[in-house]
Amino acid sequence: MTQSKTDPRVLRTRKLIMDSFIELSAKKEFKDITIKDITTEAMINRATFYYHFEDIYDLLEKALSEVLLVNLNFDVYQNNELNEEAFISIFIAITNFQKGLSTRCHRGYEDTIARIIREQLEIIFYKMLVKQNTTKDDEALKTVAVILSWGIYGASIEWRRNGMTVPPEEFIKPAIPYLMNGIHS
Amino acid sequence: MTQSKTDPRVLRTRKLIMDSFIELSAKKEFKDITIKDITTEAMINRATFYYHFEDIYDLLEKALSEVLLVNLNFDVYQNNELNEEAFISIFIAITNFQKGLSTRCHRGYEDTIARIIREQLEIIFYKMLVKQNTTKDDEALKTVAVILSWGIYGASIEWRRNGMTVPPEEFIKPAIPYLMNGIHS
DNA sequence: ATCAATGTGTTGGATATCCAACAGATTCAG
DNA sequence: CTGAATCTGTTGGATATCCAACACATTGAT
C-alpha cells in the first residue's frame, strides 16, 4: 500500500489497461466499451481492474490525464520557463490533444474531458509559477493558475468554434503580453 | 503447476518477454542482449524471467519456435491436408522466416536456429501425417516426418545458397511429386 | 594481477494478480 | 411483464510476480 505507486506490477498493469482502453476507443464509442473488453484486451483479470480503478469513468479520467500530461511535459519541460514560447506550445498541445480525440468516441463526455484538461493545465501552470516566483503568497499563485487554465482552455474552445481559421499560434500570440504582466516575480 | 500453462499471468508474462526479446533483437546483436535488458523492456522482474526460462538460449529457442509455429499454423491450418499446396506454403513460410531473421542478429547461432526450424517442421509434418494416415505403424510416420523436415529445411538452405535466383515456389515445386509417393495412406 | 563494475542464477518472504462464486443492475427478445 | 443473458462490483483463498540479498562468473581499466 505504501509503495503501491511504484510496484512494477502496478505500473505495468495500469499501462496495459490504459493502452487497451485507448486502443478500443479508436474502434468503438465510449458507451459501447465494456470493462470486460478492456481487461480481455489487456490480458488482465477483471478483478484486477477494480483494484486500480473505481469504474470506467475513473479510467477515462486517469487515461486522458496521463496522455495529456505526457504531451504537456514533452513540450514544456524543455524551455521550463513561463514565457511567450511556453504559452504558445501549451496552447498548441491542447489544441492537438483535442484534435486527437476522435469526436466519435467520448461523445457525451465533453464536460468530463473539459474538466480534465483544465485541471491538468492548472497543475502545470501552478508548478511553473512556483518555480519562478519567490513570493510566499501561495494562494495568489493558485488563483493565477486557475485563471490561466480557464483562460487558455476557453481560448482553445473559441478557436475551434471559430472554425480554426488561423493557426493556433497566431490566435494566441497577441494575447500573451497581457497575460505576462502579472506573472513575473 | 498443473495449470501453469494456462494461467493468464503466465501467458501475459511470456508474451511480454518474447515481444521484448524480438524488439531488442532488431536493435542489438544477440550476444549483446542481456537478461536485464529484456526484463526492463518487458517491465517484469529478473527473477520472473528465471521462473519461465532456463537462460537466454532457452528464450531464443522458445521465442523462435513460437514465431515460426505461428507462421506455419497460419499457412497450413487452412488447407490442412499434406498436398502440393501445403508443401509449397510451408516452404515459403520457412524461407520468409529466414529472410525475417536479421543476419546481424543471432550471428553465431545458425546451428541452434537450424535445429529449431527443423524440429518445428518435424512436429508439423508428423501431425499432418497422422491426420491422413490410418496406419498403426507410428514409427514409420515419425521417420517420414524426420526425412521430410530435413529435406525441406535443406532445400531452403540450398535455395538461399544459390542466391534465391528463382521464386521459392518454382524451386520446390518440381520435387514435390517425388515426395508425395509415399505419403498417401 | 588486482579491484570495481556488471551480469548470471538462486532463494524466502511480501504482495499484486487471478479465480470462482456471488448478488444486484441492465438489456432485450418473446 | 418474464425470463435469459450480459454487465457491474465485491470477496476469500490460491498463486505468479516482486524484492532484497546472496554467491559466483565475466569483463575492463589501471
Coordinates of C-alpha atoms (C1' of nucleotides) in Angstrom, one line a residue:
Chain A
M1 CA 0.0 0.0 0.0
T2 CA 2.7 2.5 0.9
Q3 CA 4.7 1.7 -2.2
S4 CA 1.8 0.7 -4.4
K5 CA 2.6 3.6 -6.7
T6 CA 6.0 2.2 -7.6
D7 CA 5.4 -1.5 -7.7
P8 CA 6.3 -2.6 -11.2
R9 CA 3.3 -4.9 -11.4
V10 CA 1.1 -1.9 -10.7
L11 CA 2.8 0.3 -13.3
R12 CA 2.7 -2.5 -15.9
T13 CA -0.9 -3.3 -15.2
R14 CA -2.1 0.3 -15.4
K15 CA -0.2 0.8 -18.6
L16 CA -1.7 -2.3 -20.1
I17 CA -5.2 -1.2 -19.1
M18 CA -4.8 2.3 -20.4
D19 CA -3.2 1.2 -23.7
S20 CA -6.1 -1.2 -24.2
F21 CA -8.6 1.4 -23.4
I22 CA -7.1 3.9 -25.9
E23 CA -6.8 1.1 -28.5
L24 CA -10.5 0.2 -28.0
S25 CA -11.5 3.9 -28.1
A26 CA -10.4 4.0 -31.7
K27 CA -12.8 1.2 -32.6
K28 CA -15.9 1.7 -30.5
E29 CA -17.8 4.5 -29.0
F30 CA -17.1 5.1 -25.3
K31 CA -20.5 4.0 -24.3
D32 CA -20.1 0.6 -26.0
I33 CA -16.8 -0.2 -24.3
T34 CA -17.2 -2.7 -21.5
I35 CA -14.8 -3.4 -18.7
K36 CA -14.6 -7.0 -19.9
D37 CA -13.5 -5.7 -23.3
I38 CA -10.7 -3.7 -21.7
T39 CA -9.5 -6.5 -19.4
T40 CA -9.6 -9.1 -22.2
E41 CA -7.5 -6.9 -24.5
A42 CA -5.1 -6.0 -21.7
M43 CA -4.8 -9.7 -20.6
I44 CA -5.6 -8.9 -17.0
N45 CA -8.4 -10.1 -14.8
R46 CA -11.5 -8.1 -14.3
A47 CA -11.0 -8.1 -10.5
T48 CA -7.6 -6.5 -11.1
F49 CA -9.3 -3.7 -12.9
Y50 CA -11.3 -2.8 -9.8
Y51 CA -8.1 -3.0 -7.8
H52 CA -6.9 0.0 -9.7
F53 CA -9.9 2.0 -10.9
E54 CA -13.3 2.7 -9.4
D55 CA -15.1 2.3 -12.6
I56 CA -14.8 3.1 -16.3
Y57 CA -15.2 6.8 -15.7
D58 CA -12.3 6.8 -13.3
L59 CA -10.3 5.1 -16.0
L60 CA -11.4 7.6 -18.6
E61 CA -10.3 10.4 -16.4
K62 CA -6.9 8.9 -15.5
A63 CA -6.1 7.8 -19.0
L64 CA -6.8 11.2 -20.5
S65 CA -4.9 12.9 -17.8
E66 CA -1.9 10.8 -18.5
V67 CA -2.0 11.3 -22.2
L68 CA -2.4 15.0 -21.8
L69 CA 0.3 15.2 -19.2
V70 CA 2.7 13.4 -21.4
N71 CA 2.0 15.9 -24.2
L72 CA 2.4 18.9 -22.0
N73 CA 5.5 17.7 -20.2
F74 CA 7.2 16.9 -23.5
D75 CA 6.6 20.4 -24.8
V76 CA 7.1 22.4 -21.6
Y77 CA 9.9 20.7 -19.7
Q78 CA 12.3 21.8 -22.4
N79 CA 12.1 25.6 -22.0
N80 CA 10.8 25.3 -18.4
E81 CA 10.1 29.0 -18.0
L82 CA 6.6 30.5 -18.4
N83 CA 7.5 32.8 -21.3
E84 CA 5.7 33.5 -24.6
E85 CA 7.1 30.4 -26.1
A86 CA 5.8 28.2 -23.3
F87 CA 2.3 29.7 -23.6
I88 CA 2.3 29.0 -27.3
S89 CA 3.5 25.4 -27.0
I90 CA 1.0 24.7 -24.2
F91 CA -1.8 26.1 -26.4
I92 CA -0.7 24.1 -29.3
A93 CA -0.5 20.9 -27.2
I94 CA -4.1 21.5 -26.0
T95 CA -5.5 22.0 -29.5
N96 CA -3.6 19.0 -30.8
F97 CA -4.9 16.9 -28.0
Q98 CA -8.4 17.9 -28.8
K99 CA -8.0 17.3 -32.4
G100 CA -6.6 13.8 -31.5
L101 CA -9.8 13.0 -29.6
S102 CA -12.0 11.3 -32.1
T103 CA -15.3 13.1 -31.8
R104 CA -17.0 9.7 -32.5
C105 CA -15.6 8.4 -29.2
H106 CA -16.4 10.1 -25.9
R107 CA -19.4 11.8 -27.2
G108 CA -21.5 12.9 -24.3
Y109 CA -18.5 13.3 -22.1
E110 CA -17.3 16.7 -23.3
D111 CA -17.7 18.2 -19.9
T112 CA -15.7 15.5 -18.2
I113 CA -12.9 15.9 -20.8
A114 CA -13.1 19.7 -20.4
R115 CA -12.6 19.4 -16.6
I116 CA -9.7 17.0 -17.0
I117 CA -7.9 19.3 -19.5
R118 CA -8.5 22.3 -17.2
E119 CA -7.2 20.5 -14.1
Q120 CA -4.1 19.4 -15.8
L121 CA -3.5 22.9 -17.1
E122 CA -3.9 24.2 -13.7
I123 CA -1.4 21.8 -12.2
I124 CA 1.2 22.7 -14.8
F125 CA 0.7 26.5 -14.5
Y126 CA 0.9 26.3 -10.8
K127 CA 4.2 24.3 -10.9
M128 CA 5.8 26.7 -13.3
L129 CA 4.6 29.7 -11.3
V130 CA 6.0 28.4 -8.1
K131 CA 9.3 27.7 -9.9
Q132 CA 9.8 31.3 -10.9
N133 CA 8.2 33.2 -8.1
T134 CA 9.8 33.6 -4.7
T135 CA 6.7 35.1 -3.2
K136 CA 5.2 33.4 -0.2
D137 CA 1.7 34.1 -1.2
D138 CA 0.8 30.7 -2.3
E139 CA -2.9 31.3 -2.5
A140 CA -2.3 34.1 -5.0
L141 CA -0.3 31.8 -7.3
K142 CA -3.0 29.1 -7.1
T143 CA -5.6 31.7 -8.1
V144 CA -3.4 32.8 -11.0
A145 CA -3.1 29.2 -12.1
V146 CA -6.9 28.8 -12.0
I147 CA -7.4 31.9 -14.1
L148 CA -4.7 31.0 -16.7
S149 CA -6.1 27.4 -17.0
W150 CA -9.6 28.6 -17.6
G151 CA -8.4 31.3 -19.9
I152 CA -6.2 29.1 -22.1
Y153 CA -8.8 26.3 -22.2
G154 CA -11.5 28.7 -23.1
A155 CA -9.3 30.2 -25.8
S156 CA -8.9 26.7 -27.3
I157 CA -12.7 26.2 -27.4
E158 CA -13.2 29.6 -29.0
W159 CA -10.5 28.9 -31.6
R160 CA -12.3 25.7 -32.6
R161 CA -15.7 27.3 -32.6
N162 CA -14.4 29.9 -34.9
G163 CA -13.5 27.2 -37.4
M164 CA -9.8 27.1 -36.7
T165 CA -9.4 29.7 -39.5
V166 CA -6.0 30.8 -38.3
P167 CA -3.1 28.7 -36.9
P168 CA -3.2 28.3 -33.2
E169 CA -0.1 30.3 -32.5
E170 CA -1.4 33.3 -34.4
F171 CA -4.6 33.1 -32.5
I172 CA -3.0 33.0 -29.0
K173 CA 0.1 35.2 -29.6
P174 CA -1.4 38.7 -29.4
A175 CA -3.0 37.9 -26.1
I176 CA 0.1 36.7 -24.3
P177 CA 1.7 40.1 -23.4
Y178 CA -1.4 40.9 -21.5
L179 CA -1.1 37.7 -19.5
M180 CA 2.5 38.1 -18.8
N181 CA 2.2 41.3 -16.9
G182 CA 1.3 39.7 -13.6
I183 CA 3.5 36.7 -13.9
H184 CA 7.0 38.0 -13.5
S185 CA 8.2 37.7 -9.9
Chain B
M1 CA 1.9 -26.1 -11.5
T2 CA -0.8 -28.3 -13.2
Q3 CA -2.4 -25.3 -14.9
S4 CA 0.7 -23.2 -15.1
K5 CA 0.4 -23.2 -18.9
T6 CA -3.0 -21.5 -18.9
D7 CA -2.7 -19.0 -16.1
P8 CA -3.2 -15.6 -17.7
R9 CA -0.3 -14.2 -15.8
V10 CA 2.0 -16.8 -17.3
L11 CA 0.7 -16.2 -20.8
R12 CA 1.0 -12.5 -20.5
T13 CA 4.4 -12.5 -19.0
R14 CA 5.8 -14.9 -21.6
K15 CA 4.3 -12.7 -24.3
L16 CA 5.9 -9.6 -22.8
I17 CA 9.3 -11.3 -22.6
M18 CA 9.2 -12.7 -26.1
D19 CA 8.0 -9.5 -27.6
S20 CA 10.7 -7.5 -25.8
F21 CA 13.3 -10.0 -27.0
I22 CA 12.2 -9.8 -30.6
E23 CA 12.1 -6.0 -30.3
L24 CA 15.6 -5.9 -28.9
S25 CA 16.9 -8.3 -31.5
A26 CA 16.2 -5.7 -34.1
K27 CA 18.5 -3.2 -32.4
K28 CA 21.3 -5.2 -31.0
E29 CA 23.3 -8.4 -31.7
F30 CA 22.2 -11.4 -29.8
K31 CA 25.4 -11.6 -27.9
D32 CA 24.9 -8.0 -26.6
I33 CA 21.4 -8.6 -25.3
T34 CA 21.4 -9.1 -21.6
I35 CA 18.6 -10.5 -19.5
K36 CA 18.3 -7.3 -17.7
D37 CA 17.7 -5.5 -21.0
I38 CA 14.9 -7.9 -21.7
T39 CA 13.2 -7.7 -18.3
T40 CA 13.5 -4.0 -18.2
E41 CA 11.8 -3.6 -21.6
A42 CA 9.2 -6.2 -20.7
M43 CA 8.5 -4.5 -17.3
I44 CA 9.0 -7.7 -15.4
N45 CA 11.4 -8.7 -12.7
R46 CA 14.5 -10.6 -13.5
A47 CA 13.6 -13.3 -11.1
T48 CA 10.4 -13.8 -13.0
F49 CA 12.4 -14.4 -16.1
Y50 CA 14.1 -17.4 -14.5
Y51 CA 10.7 -18.7 -13.4
H52 CA 9.9 -19.2 -17.1
F53 CA 13.2 -19.7 -18.9
E54 CA 16.4 -21.5 -18.0
D55 CA 18.6 -18.9 -19.6
I56 CA 18.8 -16.7 -22.6
Y57 CA 19.3 -19.6 -25.0
D58 CA 16.2 -21.2 -23.8
L59 CA 14.4 -18.0 -24.5
L60 CA 15.9 -17.8 -28.0
E61 CA 14.7 -21.3 -28.7
K62 CA 11.2 -20.8 -27.4
A63 CA 10.7 -17.4 -29.0
L64 CA 11.8 -18.6 -32.4
S65 CA 9.7 -21.7 -32.1
E66 CA 6.7 -19.7 -31.4
V67 CA 7.2 -17.2 -34.2
L68 CA 7.8 -20.0 -36.6
L69 CA 4.9 -22.0 -35.4
V70 CA 2.6 -19.1 -35.8
N71 CA 3.8 -18.6 -39.4
L72 CA 3.3 -22.3 -40.1
N73 CA -0.1 -22.7 -38.5
F74 CA -1.4 -19.7 -40.2
D75 CA -0.5 -21.0 -43.6
V76 CA -1.1 -24.7 -43.1
Y77 CA -4.2 -24.9 -40.9
Q78 CA -6.2 -23.6 -43.7
N79 CA -5.8 -26.3 -46.3
N80 CA -4.9 -28.9 -43.6
E81 CA -4.0 -31.6 -46.0
L82 CA -0.5 -32.5 -47.0
N83 CA -0.8 -31.9 -50.7
E84 CA 1.3 -29.9 -53.1
E85 CA -0.1 -26.7 -52.0
A86 CA 0.7 -27.4 -48.4
F87 CA 4.3 -28.2 -49.2
I88 CA 4.7 -25.0 -51.1
S89 CA 3.2 -22.8 -48.4
I90 CA 5.4 -24.5 -45.8
F91 CA 8.5 -23.9 -47.9
I92 CA 7.5 -20.3 -48.4
A93 CA 6.9 -19.9 -44.7
I94 CA 10.4 -21.2 -43.9
T95 CA 12.1 -19.0 -46.4
N96 CA 10.2 -16.0 -45.3
F97 CA 11.1 -16.8 -41.7
Q98 CA 14.8 -17.0 -42.6
K99 CA 14.6 -13.8 -44.5
G100 CA 13.0 -12.2 -41.5
L101 CA 15.8 -13.1 -39.2
S102 CA 18.2 -10.2 -39.4
T103 CA 21.5 -11.7 -40.2
R104 CA 23.1 -9.1 -38.0
C105 CA 21.3 -10.6 -35.0
H106 CA 21.8 -14.2 -34.0
R107 CA 25.1 -14.5 -35.8
G108 CA 26.9 -17.4 -34.4
Y109 CA 23.7 -19.3 -33.6
E110 CA 22.9 -20.5 -37.0
D111 CA 23.0 -24.1 -35.9
T112 CA 20.7 -23.5 -33.0
I113 CA 18.3 -21.8 -35.3
A114 CA 18.6 -24.6 -37.8
R115 CA 17.7 -27.1 -35.2
I116 CA 14.7 -25.2 -34.1
I117 CA 13.3 -24.8 -37.6
R118 CA 13.9 -28.5 -38.3
E119 CA 12.2 -29.6 -35.1
Q120 CA 9.1 -27.5 -35.7
L121 CA 8.9 -28.8 -39.3
E122 CA 9.1 -32.3 -37.9
I123 CA 6.3 -31.7 -35.5
I124 CA 4.0 -30.3 -38.1
F125 CA 4.8 -32.9 -40.7
Y126 CA 4.1 -35.6 -38.1
K127 CA 0.8 -34.1 -37.1
M128 CA -0.4 -33.9 -40.7
L129 CA 0.8 -37.4 -41.5
V130 CA -1.1 -38.9 -38.5
K131 CA -4.2 -37.0 -39.6
Q132 CA -4.4 -38.5 -43.0
N133 CA -2.9 -42.0 -42.4
T134 CA -4.8 -44.7 -40.6
T135 CA -1.8 -47.0 -40.4
K136 CA -0.8 -48.1 -36.9
D137 CA 2.9 -48.0 -37.8
D138 CA 3.6 -44.9 -35.8
E139 CA 7.4 -45.3 -36.0
A140 CA 7.2 -45.2 -39.8
L141 CA 5.3 -41.9 -39.8
K142 CA 7.8 -40.5 -37.4
T143 CA 10.7 -41.4 -39.6
V144 CA 8.9 -39.9 -42.7
A145 CA 8.5 -36.7 -40.7
V146 CA 12.2 -36.7 -39.9
I147 CA 13.1 -37.2 -43.5
L148 CA 10.7 -34.5 -44.8
S149 CA 11.8 -32.0 -42.2
W150 CA 15.5 -32.4 -43.0
G151 CA 14.7 -32.4 -46.7
I152 CA 12.6 -29.3 -46.8
Y153 CA 14.9 -27.4 -44.4
G154 CA 17.9 -28.4 -46.6
A155 CA 16.1 -27.3 -49.7
S156 CA 15.6 -23.8 -48.1
I157 CA 19.3 -23.6 -47.3
E158 CA 20.3 -24.6 -50.8
W159 CA 17.8 -22.2 -52.3
R160 CA 19.4 -19.4 -50.4
R161 CA 22.9 -20.5 -51.2
N162 CA 22.0 -20.4 -54.9
G163 CA 21.3 -16.8 -54.5
M164 CA 17.5 -17.1 -54.4
T165 CA 17.5 -16.7 -58.2
V166 CA 14.1 -18.3 -58.7
P167 CA 11.0 -17.8 -56.6
P168 CA 10.7 -20.3 -53.8
E169 CA 7.6 -22.0 -55.2
E170 CA 9.4 -22.6 -58.5
F171 CA 12.3 -24.1 -56.7
I172 CA 10.4 -26.6 -54.7
K173 CA 7.5 -27.5 -57.0
P174 CA 9.2 -29.9 -59.3
A175 CA 10.4 -32.0 -56.4
I176 CA 7.0 -32.4 -54.7
P177 CA 5.6 -35.3 -56.8
Y178 CA 8.6 -37.4 -55.8
L179 CA 7.9 -36.8 -52.1
M180 CA 4.2 -37.4 -52.4
N181 CA 4.5 -41.0 -53.5
G182 CA 5.0 -42.4 -50.1
I183 CA 2.6 -40.1 -48.2
H184 CA -0.8 -41.1 -49.3
S185 CA -2.4 -43.5 -47.0
Chain C
dA1 C1' 47.4 -9.0 -11.1
dT2 C1' 44.0 -6.5 -8.7
dC3 C1' 40.0 -4.1 -8.0
dA4 C1' 35.5 -2.3 -9.4
dA5 C1' 31.6 -2.9 -12.1
dT6 C1' 28.4 -5.6 -14.3
dG7 C1' 25.9 -9.9 -15.4
dT8 C1' 24.1 -14.6 -14.0
dG9 C1' 21.4 -17.5 -11.4
dT10 C1' 19.0 -18.7 -6.8
dT11 C1' 16.3 -18.1 -2.5
dG12 C1' 12.5 -16.8 1.2
dG13 C1' 9.1 -13.8 2.4
dA14 C1' 5.9 -9.9 0.8
dT15 C1' 2.3 -8.6 -2.3
dA16 C1' -0.3 -8.0 -6.8
dT17 C1' -3.0 -10.7 -9.6
dC18 C1' -6.0 -14.5 -10.6
dC19 C1' -10.1 -17.5 -9.9
dA20 C1' -14.6 -18.8 -8.7
dA21 C1' -18.5 -17.5 -6.9
dC22 C1' -21.8 -14.3 -5.5
dA23 C1' -25.7 -10.5 -5.6
dG24 C1' -27.7 -6.9 -7.9
dA25 C1' -28.4 -3.9 -12.3
dT26 C1' -29.3 -3.6 -17.2
dT27 C1' -30.8 -5.1 -21.6
dC28 C1' -33.5 -7.4 -24.7
dA29 C1' -36.4 -10.9 -27.1
dG30 C1' -40.8 -13.3 -26.8
Chain D
dC1 C1' -44.3 -8.4 -17.9
dT2 C1' -40.9 -12.7 -17.6
dG3 C1' -37.0 -14.9 -18.1
dA4 C1' -32.3 -15.4 -20.2
dA5 C1' -28.2 -13.2 -20.9
dT6 C1' -24.8 -9.9 -20.0
dC7 C1' -22.5 -6.5 -17.2
dT8 C1' -21.1 -4.5 -12.8
dG9 C1' -18.8 -4.6 -8.4
dT10 C1' -17.2 -7.4 -4.4
dT11 C1' -14.9 -11.1 -1.6
dG12 C1' -11.5 -15.0 0.2
dG13 C1' -8.2 -18.1 -0.8
dA14 C1' -4.6 -19.7 -4.4
dT15 C1' -0.6 -18.5 -7.0
dA16 C1' 2.6 -15.7 -10.0
dT17 C1' 5.4 -12.0 -9.5
dC18 C1' 8.4 -8.8 -7.0
dC19 C1' 12.2 -7.6 -3.8
dA20 C1' 16.4 -7.7 -1.4
dA21 C1' 20.1 -10.2 -0.7
dC22 C1' 23.4 -13.5 -1.8
dA23 C1' 27.5 -16.2 -4.2
dC24 C1' 29.8 -16.7 -8.2
dA25 C1' 31.5 -15.6 -13.1
dT26 C1' 33.0 -12.2 -16.5
dT27 C1' 34.7 -8.0 -18.1
dG28 C1' 37.6 -3.9 -18.3
dA29 C1' 40.5 -0.4 -16.5
dT30 C1' 44.8 0.8 -14.0

